[in-house]
PDB file of C-alpha atoms in Angstrom:
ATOM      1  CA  UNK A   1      -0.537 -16.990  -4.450  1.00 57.00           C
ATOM      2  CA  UNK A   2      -3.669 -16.212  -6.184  1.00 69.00           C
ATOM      3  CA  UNK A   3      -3.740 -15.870 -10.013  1.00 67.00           C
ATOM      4  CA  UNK A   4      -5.377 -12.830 -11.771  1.00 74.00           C
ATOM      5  CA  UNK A   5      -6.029 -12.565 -14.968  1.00 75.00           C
ATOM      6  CA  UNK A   6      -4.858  -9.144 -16.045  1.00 79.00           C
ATOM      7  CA  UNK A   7      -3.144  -7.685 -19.093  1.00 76.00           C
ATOM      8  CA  UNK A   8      -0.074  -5.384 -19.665  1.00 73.00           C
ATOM      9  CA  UNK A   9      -1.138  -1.852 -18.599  1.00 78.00           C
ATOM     10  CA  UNK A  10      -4.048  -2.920 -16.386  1.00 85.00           C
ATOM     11  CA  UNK A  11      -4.615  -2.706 -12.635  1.00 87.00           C
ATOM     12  CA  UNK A  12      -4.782  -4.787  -9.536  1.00 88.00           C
ATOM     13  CA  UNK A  13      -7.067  -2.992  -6.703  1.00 90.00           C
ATOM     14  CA  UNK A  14      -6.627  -3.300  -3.391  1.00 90.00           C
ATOM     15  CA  UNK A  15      -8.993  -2.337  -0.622  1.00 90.00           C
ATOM     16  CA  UNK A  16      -8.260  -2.235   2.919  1.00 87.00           C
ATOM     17  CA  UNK A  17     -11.472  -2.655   5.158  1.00 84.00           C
ATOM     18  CA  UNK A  18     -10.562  -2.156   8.993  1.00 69.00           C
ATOM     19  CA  UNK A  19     -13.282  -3.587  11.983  1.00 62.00           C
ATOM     20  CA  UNK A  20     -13.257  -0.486  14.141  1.00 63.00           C
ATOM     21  CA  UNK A  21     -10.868  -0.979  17.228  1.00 65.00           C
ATOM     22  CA  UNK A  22     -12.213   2.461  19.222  1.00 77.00           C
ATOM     23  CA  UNK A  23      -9.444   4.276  17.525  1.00 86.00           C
ATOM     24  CA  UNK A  24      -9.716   6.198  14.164  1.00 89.00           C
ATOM     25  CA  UNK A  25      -7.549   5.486  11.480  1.00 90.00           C
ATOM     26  CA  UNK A  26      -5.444   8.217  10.467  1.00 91.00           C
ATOM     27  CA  UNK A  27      -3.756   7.122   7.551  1.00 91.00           C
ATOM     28  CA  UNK A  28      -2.571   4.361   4.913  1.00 93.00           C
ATOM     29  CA  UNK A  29       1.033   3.322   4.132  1.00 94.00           C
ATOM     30  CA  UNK A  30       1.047   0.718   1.414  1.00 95.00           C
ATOM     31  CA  UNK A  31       4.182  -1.021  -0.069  1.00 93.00           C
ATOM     32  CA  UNK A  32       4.759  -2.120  -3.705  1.00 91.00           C
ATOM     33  CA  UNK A  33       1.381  -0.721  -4.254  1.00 92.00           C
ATOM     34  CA  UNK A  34       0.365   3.057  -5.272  1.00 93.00           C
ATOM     35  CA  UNK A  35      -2.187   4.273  -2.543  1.00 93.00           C
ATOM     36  CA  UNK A  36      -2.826   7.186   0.158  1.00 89.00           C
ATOM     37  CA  UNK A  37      -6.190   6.091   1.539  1.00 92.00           C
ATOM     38  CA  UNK A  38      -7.844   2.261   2.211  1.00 92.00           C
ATOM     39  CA  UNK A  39      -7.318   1.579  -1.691  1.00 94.00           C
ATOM     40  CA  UNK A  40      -4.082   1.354  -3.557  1.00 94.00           C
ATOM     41  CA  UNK A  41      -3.400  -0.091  -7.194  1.00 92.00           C
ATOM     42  CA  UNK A  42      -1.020  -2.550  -8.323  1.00 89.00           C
ATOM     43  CA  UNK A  43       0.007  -2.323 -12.412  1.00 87.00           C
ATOM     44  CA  UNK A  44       2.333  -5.515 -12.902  1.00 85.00           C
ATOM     45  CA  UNK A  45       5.232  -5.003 -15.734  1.00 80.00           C
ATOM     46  CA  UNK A  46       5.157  -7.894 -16.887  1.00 79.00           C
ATOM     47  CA  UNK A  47       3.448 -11.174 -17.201  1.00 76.00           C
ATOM     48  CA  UNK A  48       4.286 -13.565 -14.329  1.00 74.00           C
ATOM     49  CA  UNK A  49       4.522 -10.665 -11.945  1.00 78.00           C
ATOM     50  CA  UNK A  50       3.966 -11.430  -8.494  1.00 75.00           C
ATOM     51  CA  UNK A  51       2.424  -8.658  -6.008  1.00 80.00           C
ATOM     52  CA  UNK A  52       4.084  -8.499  -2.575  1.00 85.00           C
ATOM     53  CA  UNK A  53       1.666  -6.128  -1.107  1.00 91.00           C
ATOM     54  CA  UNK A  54       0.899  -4.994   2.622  1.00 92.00           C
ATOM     55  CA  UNK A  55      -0.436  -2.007   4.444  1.00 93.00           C
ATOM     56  CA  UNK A  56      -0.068   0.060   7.420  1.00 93.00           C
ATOM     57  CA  UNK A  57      -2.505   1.580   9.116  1.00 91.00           C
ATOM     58  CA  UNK A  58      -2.136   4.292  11.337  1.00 91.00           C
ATOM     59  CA  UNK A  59      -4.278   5.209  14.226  1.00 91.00           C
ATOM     60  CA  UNK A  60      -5.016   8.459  16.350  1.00 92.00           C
ATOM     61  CA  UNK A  61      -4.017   6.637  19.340  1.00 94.00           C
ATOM     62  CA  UNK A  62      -0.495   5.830  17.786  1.00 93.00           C
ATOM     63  CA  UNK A  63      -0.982   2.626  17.628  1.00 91.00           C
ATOM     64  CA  UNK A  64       0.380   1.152  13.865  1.00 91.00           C
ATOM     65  CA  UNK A  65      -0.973  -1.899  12.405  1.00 89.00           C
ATOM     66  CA  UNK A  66       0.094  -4.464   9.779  1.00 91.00           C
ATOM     67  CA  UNK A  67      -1.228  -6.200   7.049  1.00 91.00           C
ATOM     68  CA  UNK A  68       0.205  -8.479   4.574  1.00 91.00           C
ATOM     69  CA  UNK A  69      -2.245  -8.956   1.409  1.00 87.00           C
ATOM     70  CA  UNK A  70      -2.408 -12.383  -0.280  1.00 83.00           C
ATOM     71  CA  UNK A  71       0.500 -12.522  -2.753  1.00 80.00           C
ATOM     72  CA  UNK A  72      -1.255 -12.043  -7.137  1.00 80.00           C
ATOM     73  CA  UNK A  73       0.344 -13.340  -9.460  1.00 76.00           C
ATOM     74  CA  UNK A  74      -0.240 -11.716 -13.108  1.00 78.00           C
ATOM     75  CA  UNK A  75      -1.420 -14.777 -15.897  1.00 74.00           C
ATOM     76  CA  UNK A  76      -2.622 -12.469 -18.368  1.00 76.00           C
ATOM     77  CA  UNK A  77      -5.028 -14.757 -20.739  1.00 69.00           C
ATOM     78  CA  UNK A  78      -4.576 -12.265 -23.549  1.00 75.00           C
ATOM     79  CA  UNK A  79      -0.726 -13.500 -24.044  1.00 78.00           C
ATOM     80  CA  UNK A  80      -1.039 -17.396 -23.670  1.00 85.00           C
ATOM     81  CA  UNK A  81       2.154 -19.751 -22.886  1.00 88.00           C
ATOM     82  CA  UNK A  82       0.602 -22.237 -25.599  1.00 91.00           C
ATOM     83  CA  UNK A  83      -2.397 -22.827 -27.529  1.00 91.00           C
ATOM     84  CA  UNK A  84      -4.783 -26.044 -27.832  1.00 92.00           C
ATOM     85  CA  UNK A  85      -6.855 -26.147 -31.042  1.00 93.00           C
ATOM     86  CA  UNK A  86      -7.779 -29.753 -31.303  1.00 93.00           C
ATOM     87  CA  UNK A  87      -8.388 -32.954 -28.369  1.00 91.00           C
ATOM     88  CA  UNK A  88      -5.460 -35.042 -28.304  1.00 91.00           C
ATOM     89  CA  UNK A  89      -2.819 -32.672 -29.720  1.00 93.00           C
ATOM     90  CA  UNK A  90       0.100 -33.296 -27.261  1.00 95.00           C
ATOM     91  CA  UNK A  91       2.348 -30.373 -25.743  1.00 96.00           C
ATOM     92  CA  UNK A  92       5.279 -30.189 -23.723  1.00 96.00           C
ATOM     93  CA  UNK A  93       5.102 -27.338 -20.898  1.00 95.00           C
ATOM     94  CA  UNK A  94       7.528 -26.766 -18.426  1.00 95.00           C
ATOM     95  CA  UNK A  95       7.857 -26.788 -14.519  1.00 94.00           C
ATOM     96  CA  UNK A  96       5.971 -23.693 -13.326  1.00 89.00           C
ATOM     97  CA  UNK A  97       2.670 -21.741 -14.308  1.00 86.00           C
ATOM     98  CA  UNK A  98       1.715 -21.361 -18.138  1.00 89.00           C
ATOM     99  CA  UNK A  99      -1.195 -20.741 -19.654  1.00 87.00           C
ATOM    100  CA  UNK A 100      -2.708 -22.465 -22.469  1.00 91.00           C
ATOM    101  CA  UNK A 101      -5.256 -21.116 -24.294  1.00 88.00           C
ATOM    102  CA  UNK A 102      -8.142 -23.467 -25.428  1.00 91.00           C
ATOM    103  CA  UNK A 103      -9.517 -23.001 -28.657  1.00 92.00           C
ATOM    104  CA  UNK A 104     -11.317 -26.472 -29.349  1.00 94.00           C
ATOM    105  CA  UNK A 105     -13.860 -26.649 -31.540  1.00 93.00           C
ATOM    106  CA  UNK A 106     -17.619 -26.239 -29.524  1.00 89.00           C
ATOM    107  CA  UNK A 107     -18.763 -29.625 -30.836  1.00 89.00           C
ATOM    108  CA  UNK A 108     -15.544 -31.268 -30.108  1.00 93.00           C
ATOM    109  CA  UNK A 109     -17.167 -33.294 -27.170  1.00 91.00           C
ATOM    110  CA  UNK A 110     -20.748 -33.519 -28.397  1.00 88.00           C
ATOM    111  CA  UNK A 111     -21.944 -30.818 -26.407  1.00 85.00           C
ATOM    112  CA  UNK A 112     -20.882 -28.846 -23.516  1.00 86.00           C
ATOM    113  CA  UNK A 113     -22.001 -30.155 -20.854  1.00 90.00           C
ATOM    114  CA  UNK A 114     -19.929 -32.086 -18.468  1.00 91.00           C
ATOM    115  CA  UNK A 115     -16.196 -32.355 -18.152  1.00 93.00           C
ATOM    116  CA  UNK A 116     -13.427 -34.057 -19.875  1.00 93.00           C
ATOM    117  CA  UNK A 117      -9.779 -35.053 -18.858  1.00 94.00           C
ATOM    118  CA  UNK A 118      -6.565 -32.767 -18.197  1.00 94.00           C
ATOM    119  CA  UNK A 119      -4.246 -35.265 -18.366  1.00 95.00           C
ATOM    120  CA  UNK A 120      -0.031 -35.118 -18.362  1.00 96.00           C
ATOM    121  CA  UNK A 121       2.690 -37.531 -18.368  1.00 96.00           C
ATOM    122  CA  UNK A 122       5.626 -37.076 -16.668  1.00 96.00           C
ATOM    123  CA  UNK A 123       9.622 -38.731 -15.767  1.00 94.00           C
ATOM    124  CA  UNK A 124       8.569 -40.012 -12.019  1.00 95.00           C
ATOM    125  CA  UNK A 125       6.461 -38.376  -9.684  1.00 96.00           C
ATOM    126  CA  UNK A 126       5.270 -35.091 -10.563  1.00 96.00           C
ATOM    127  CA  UNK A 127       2.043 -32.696  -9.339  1.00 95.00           C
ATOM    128  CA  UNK A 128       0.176 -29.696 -10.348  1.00 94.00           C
ATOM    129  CA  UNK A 129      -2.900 -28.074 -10.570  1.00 92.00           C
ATOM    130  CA  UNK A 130      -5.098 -26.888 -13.042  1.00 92.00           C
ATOM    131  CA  UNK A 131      -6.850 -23.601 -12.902  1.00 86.00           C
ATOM    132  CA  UNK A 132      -6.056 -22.995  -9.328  1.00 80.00           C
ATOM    133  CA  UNK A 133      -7.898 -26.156  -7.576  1.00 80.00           C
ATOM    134  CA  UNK A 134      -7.964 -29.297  -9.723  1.00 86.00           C
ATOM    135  CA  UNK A 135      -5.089 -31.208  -8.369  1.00 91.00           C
ATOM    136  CA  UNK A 136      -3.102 -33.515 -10.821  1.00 93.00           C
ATOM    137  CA  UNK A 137      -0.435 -35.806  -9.259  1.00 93.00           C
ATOM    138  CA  UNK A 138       0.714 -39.055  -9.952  1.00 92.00           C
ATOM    139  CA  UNK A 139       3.852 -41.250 -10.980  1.00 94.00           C
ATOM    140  CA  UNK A 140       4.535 -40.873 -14.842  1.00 95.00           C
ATOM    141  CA  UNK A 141       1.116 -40.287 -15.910  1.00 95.00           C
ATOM    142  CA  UNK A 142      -1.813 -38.363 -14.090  1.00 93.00           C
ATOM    143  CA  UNK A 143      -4.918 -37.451 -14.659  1.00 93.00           C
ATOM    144  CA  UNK A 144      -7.971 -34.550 -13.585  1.00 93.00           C
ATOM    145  CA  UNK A 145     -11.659 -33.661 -14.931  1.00 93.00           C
ATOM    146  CA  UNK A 146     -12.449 -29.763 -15.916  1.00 92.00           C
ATOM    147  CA  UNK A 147     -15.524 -28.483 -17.344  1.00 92.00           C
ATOM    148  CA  UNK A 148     -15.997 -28.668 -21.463  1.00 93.00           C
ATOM    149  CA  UNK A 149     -16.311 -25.175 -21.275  1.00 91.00           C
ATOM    150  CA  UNK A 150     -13.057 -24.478 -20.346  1.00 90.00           C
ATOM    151  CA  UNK A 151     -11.526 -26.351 -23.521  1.00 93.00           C
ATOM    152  CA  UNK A 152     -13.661 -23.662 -25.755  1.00 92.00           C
ATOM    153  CA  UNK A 153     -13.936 -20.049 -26.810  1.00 88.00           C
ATOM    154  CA  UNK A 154     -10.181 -18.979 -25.816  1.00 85.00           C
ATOM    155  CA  UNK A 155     -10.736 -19.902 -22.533  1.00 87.00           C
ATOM    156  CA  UNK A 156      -7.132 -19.208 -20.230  1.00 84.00           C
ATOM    157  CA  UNK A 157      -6.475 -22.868 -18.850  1.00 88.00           C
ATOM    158  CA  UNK A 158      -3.593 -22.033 -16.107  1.00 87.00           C
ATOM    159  CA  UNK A 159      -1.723 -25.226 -15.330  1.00 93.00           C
ATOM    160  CA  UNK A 160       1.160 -25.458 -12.685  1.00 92.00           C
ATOM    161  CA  UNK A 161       3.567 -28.583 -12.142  1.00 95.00           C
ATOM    162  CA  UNK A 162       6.210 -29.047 -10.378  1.00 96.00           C
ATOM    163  CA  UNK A 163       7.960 -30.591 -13.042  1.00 96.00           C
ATOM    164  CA  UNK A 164       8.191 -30.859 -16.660  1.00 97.00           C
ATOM    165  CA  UNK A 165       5.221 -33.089 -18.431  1.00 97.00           C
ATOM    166  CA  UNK A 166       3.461 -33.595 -21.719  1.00 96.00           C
ATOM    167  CA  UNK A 167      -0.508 -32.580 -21.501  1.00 96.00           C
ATOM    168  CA  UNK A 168      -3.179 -33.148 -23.199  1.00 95.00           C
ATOM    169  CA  UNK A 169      -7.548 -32.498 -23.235  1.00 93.00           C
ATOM    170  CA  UNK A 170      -9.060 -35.562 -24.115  1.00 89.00           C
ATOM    171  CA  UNK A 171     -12.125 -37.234 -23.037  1.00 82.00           C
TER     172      UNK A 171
END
């Protein structure tokens, strides 16, 4: 699923954009989402909410079509999991999406240009990724690269594993 960054009381859009088939659409029928014409809102309840959204689409030749949009799931940044305030500082996160916010100091690394090291320890063989696309995976102790940046300013690091693992920014 893809992860959003949204907070309580704020909305997912969705737009529907049909290629035209020779037939006009006559209408929209969207499920678990809030919508009457090609767009239709999503407000998750709660943190960790996960969309299951699709769409019909009706056509003057009665023909109905169906489409399944990718599956969101709510992080909201504003309500971090844990918090990181200094390089080194180990924490324990459970198996499953958190997110961490990092609030290193901006000179921590001498700068802010480059990347530094993600890096968790866990009982046996264990993966994960962090922010989406940097894949960590190893047996007992693994390792990825992510930008400075993202260790600064409150910055929402999302980091799922599979399994329980200590973590850590270093460099």
């Amino acid at each position: 699923s893809l992860q959003v960054d949204v907070a309580l009381g704020e909305t997912i859009t969705y737009t529907m954009t049909a290629a035209s088939t020779g037939a006009k659409i006559t209408g929209y029928t969207w499920t678990k989402a809030a919508g009457t014409s090609n767009t239709a809102t999503f407000t998750p309840a709660e943190k960790g909410d996960v969309t299951g959204v699709s769409v019909k689409v009706a056509n003057d030749d009665n023909t109905v079509q169906s489409f399944d949009c990718p599956s969101v799931k709510a992080i909201d940044s504003s309500s971090p999991d844990y918090e990181l305030t200094a390089p080194d500082t180990k924490i324990t996160i459970p198996a499953g999406n958190v997110i961490i916010a990092m609030n290193l100091p901006a000179n921590w690394h001498n700068g802010t240009e480059g990347t530094c090291t993600f890096a968790c320890n866990a009982d046996g063989v264990f993966s994960g990724t962090v922010n989406g696309n940097a894949t960590i995976s190893g047996e007992w102790y693994a390792t990825t690269k992510i930008p400075i940046t993202s260790t600064i300013n409150g910055y929402a690091l999302s980091v799922t594993l599979d399994k329980p693992a200590t973590c850590q920014i270093g460099w």
